[in-house]
Structures are given as C-alpha cells and as structure tokens.
mmCIF file of C-alpha atoms in Angstrom:
data_model
loop_
_atom_site.group_PDB
_atom_site.id
_atom_site.type_symbol
_atom_site.label_atom_id
_atom_site.label_comp_id
_atom_site.label_asym_id
_atom_site.label_seq_id
_atom_site.Cartn_x
_atom_site.Cartn_y
_atom_site.Cartn_z
ATOM 1 C CA MET W 162 -15.470 -81.882 -110.359
ATOM 2 C CA PHE W 163 -15.456 -78.278 -108.942
ATOM 3 C CA GLU W 164 -13.114 -75.517 -109.640
ATOM 4 C CA VAL W 165 -12.195 -73.126 -106.786
ATOM 5 C CA GLU W 166 -11.893 -69.777 -107.638
ATOM 6 C CA LYS W 167 -10.599 -67.105 -105.352
ATOM 7 C CA GLY W 168 -11.359 -63.406 -105.137
ATOM 8 C CA LEU W 169 -14.730 -63.462 -106.646
ATOM 9 C CA PRO W 170 -17.079 -60.552 -105.047
ATOM 10 C CA VAL W 171 -20.441 -61.501 -103.763
ATOM 11 C CA PRO W 172 -23.355 -59.884 -105.852
ATOM 12 C CA LYS W 173 -25.852 -58.256 -103.780
ATOM 13 C CA ALA W 174 -29.229 -60.111 -103.335
ATOM 14 C CA VAL W 175 -31.765 -58.665 -105.455
ATOM 15 C CA ARG W 176 -35.460 -59.026 -104.042
ATOM 16 C CA ALA W 177 -38.557 -58.445 -106.643
ATOM 17 C CA PRO W 178 -40.329 -55.919 -104.635
ATOM 18 C CA ARG W 179 -43.507 -57.001 -103.217
ATOM 19 C CA PRO W 180 -46.807 -54.976 -104.643
ATOM 20 C CA SER W 181 -48.676 -53.292 -101.719
ATOM 21 C CA LYS W 182 -52.202 -53.175 -101.522
ATOM 22 C CA TYR W 183 -52.079 -49.103 -100.070
ATOM 23 C CA PRO W 184 -51.409 -46.350 -102.916
ATOM 24 C CA TRP W 185 -48.170 -44.882 -101.230
ATOM 25 C CA GLU W 186 -46.369 -44.099 -104.502
ATOM 26 C CA GLU W 187 -49.659 -42.317 -105.687
ATOM 27 C CA LEU W 188 -50.000 -40.219 -102.668
ATOM 28 C CA ALA W 189 -49.440 -36.188 -103.125
ATOM 29 C CA VAL W 190 -48.721 -34.397 -99.835
ATOM 30 C CA GLY W 191 -51.943 -33.939 -98.058
ATOM 31 C CA ASP W 192 -53.630 -36.931 -99.944
ATOM 32 C CA SER W 193 -55.240 -39.551 -98.043
ATOM 33 C CA PHE W 194 -57.059 -42.824 -97.791
ATOM 34 C CA LEU W 195 -59.479 -44.640 -96.222
ATOM 35 C CA ALA W 196 -58.579 -48.242 -95.052
ATOM 36 C CA PRO W 197 -62.180 -49.651 -94.240
ATOM 37 C CA THR W 198 -62.383 -51.433 -90.627
ATOM 38 C CA ASP W 199 -64.951 -53.921 -91.455
ATOM 39 C CA THR W 200 -62.245 -55.338 -93.999
ATOM 40 C CA ILE W 201 -58.690 -54.252 -92.549
ATOM 41 C CA LYS W 202 -57.723 -54.504 -89.007
ATOM 42 C CA PRO W 203 -56.169 -50.617 -87.630
ATOM 43 C CA GLY W 204 -53.115 -52.315 -86.698
ATOM 44 C CA ALA W 205 -52.299 -53.677 -89.969
ATOM 45 C CA VAL W 206 -52.266 -50.056 -91.716
ATOM 46 C CA ARG W 207 -50.289 -48.657 -88.794
ATOM 47 C CA ASN W 208 -47.819 -51.395 -88.917
ATOM 48 C CA ALA W 209 -48.195 -50.708 -93.192
ATOM 49 C CA THR W 210 -47.405 -47.050 -92.564
ATOM 50 C CA TRP W 211 -44.692 -47.653 -90.108
ATOM 51 C CA LYS W 212 -42.939 -49.707 -92.954
ATOM 52 C CA ALA W 213 -43.921 -47.099 -95.424
ATOM 53 C CA ASN W 214 -42.228 -44.266 -93.718
ATOM 54 C CA ARG W 215 -39.304 -46.433 -93.592
ATOM 55 C CA THR W 216 -39.201 -47.550 -97.361
ATOM 56 C CA TYR W 217 -39.778 -44.167 -98.698
ATOM 57 C CA PRO W 218 -37.302 -41.786 -96.562
ATOM 58 C CA ASP W 219 -38.031 -38.487 -98.224
ATOM 59 C CA ARG W 220 -42.066 -39.037 -97.755
ATOM 60 C CA ARG W 221 -43.960 -38.993 -94.555
ATOM 61 C CA PHE W 222 -47.244 -40.957 -93.840
ATOM 62 C CA VAL W 223 -49.488 -40.661 -90.394
ATOM 63 C CA THR W 224 -52.586 -42.376 -89.692
ATOM 64 C CA ARG W 225 -56.035 -41.488 -87.606
ATOM 65 C CA GLU W 226 -58.784 -43.472 -86.749
ATOM 66 C CA VAL W 227 -61.888 -41.919 -88.020
ATOM 67 C CA ASP W 228 -65.302 -42.973 -88.714
ATOM 68 C CA GLY W 229 -65.553 -46.430 -91.037
ATOM 69 C CA GLY W 230 -61.756 -47.299 -90.758
ATOM 70 C CA THR W 231 -58.293 -45.813 -90.378
ATOM 71 C CA ARG W 232 -57.341 -42.878 -92.731
ATOM 72 C CA VAL W 233 -53.581 -42.523 -93.764
ATOM 73 C CA TRP W 234 -52.591 -39.187 -94.966
ATOM 74 C CA ARG W 235 -48.959 -38.189 -96.451
ATOM 75 C CA ILE W 236 -48.140 -35.141 -94.700
ATOM 76 C CA ALA W 237 -44.332 -34.894 -96.551
#
C-alpha cells in the first residue's frame, strides 16, 4: 500500500504573502499616509502598524490620531 521512508527532513511551510491594504513598502523615512476614520477604525490601523513593525524589523512606524483619521508615519 504505502512505502514507509525514514530520515526525510520536513520541508518548511510556504505561506503566500497576503497583500496589505496599507502602503508599508512604499513609505520612505518621513513619509506618511492618512487612514480616514469614516472607513477604517483607528484600532485596526494601530494593529496593522504594530504588525508592520514586527514584519519589517529594519523599519519603524508610528500612528497618531489627527483631524479626519489616523495618520501613520515611517520614522526609521
């Protein structure tokens, strides 16, 4: 029926990257974008920023509440 094989290493799982709705890779240091409050909850933007800081360890992003929404800056 099935042949048993020994000593084969388990290959790494390959996960297709999920496209982000935010332009993390396009931002240079000092650039920012506005996520309007009427379409995106501030908590969602903060969560996505936290995840981006972990996904891109060589980059740093911060959020601030401003008139009209949540603004995200790349600071490093």
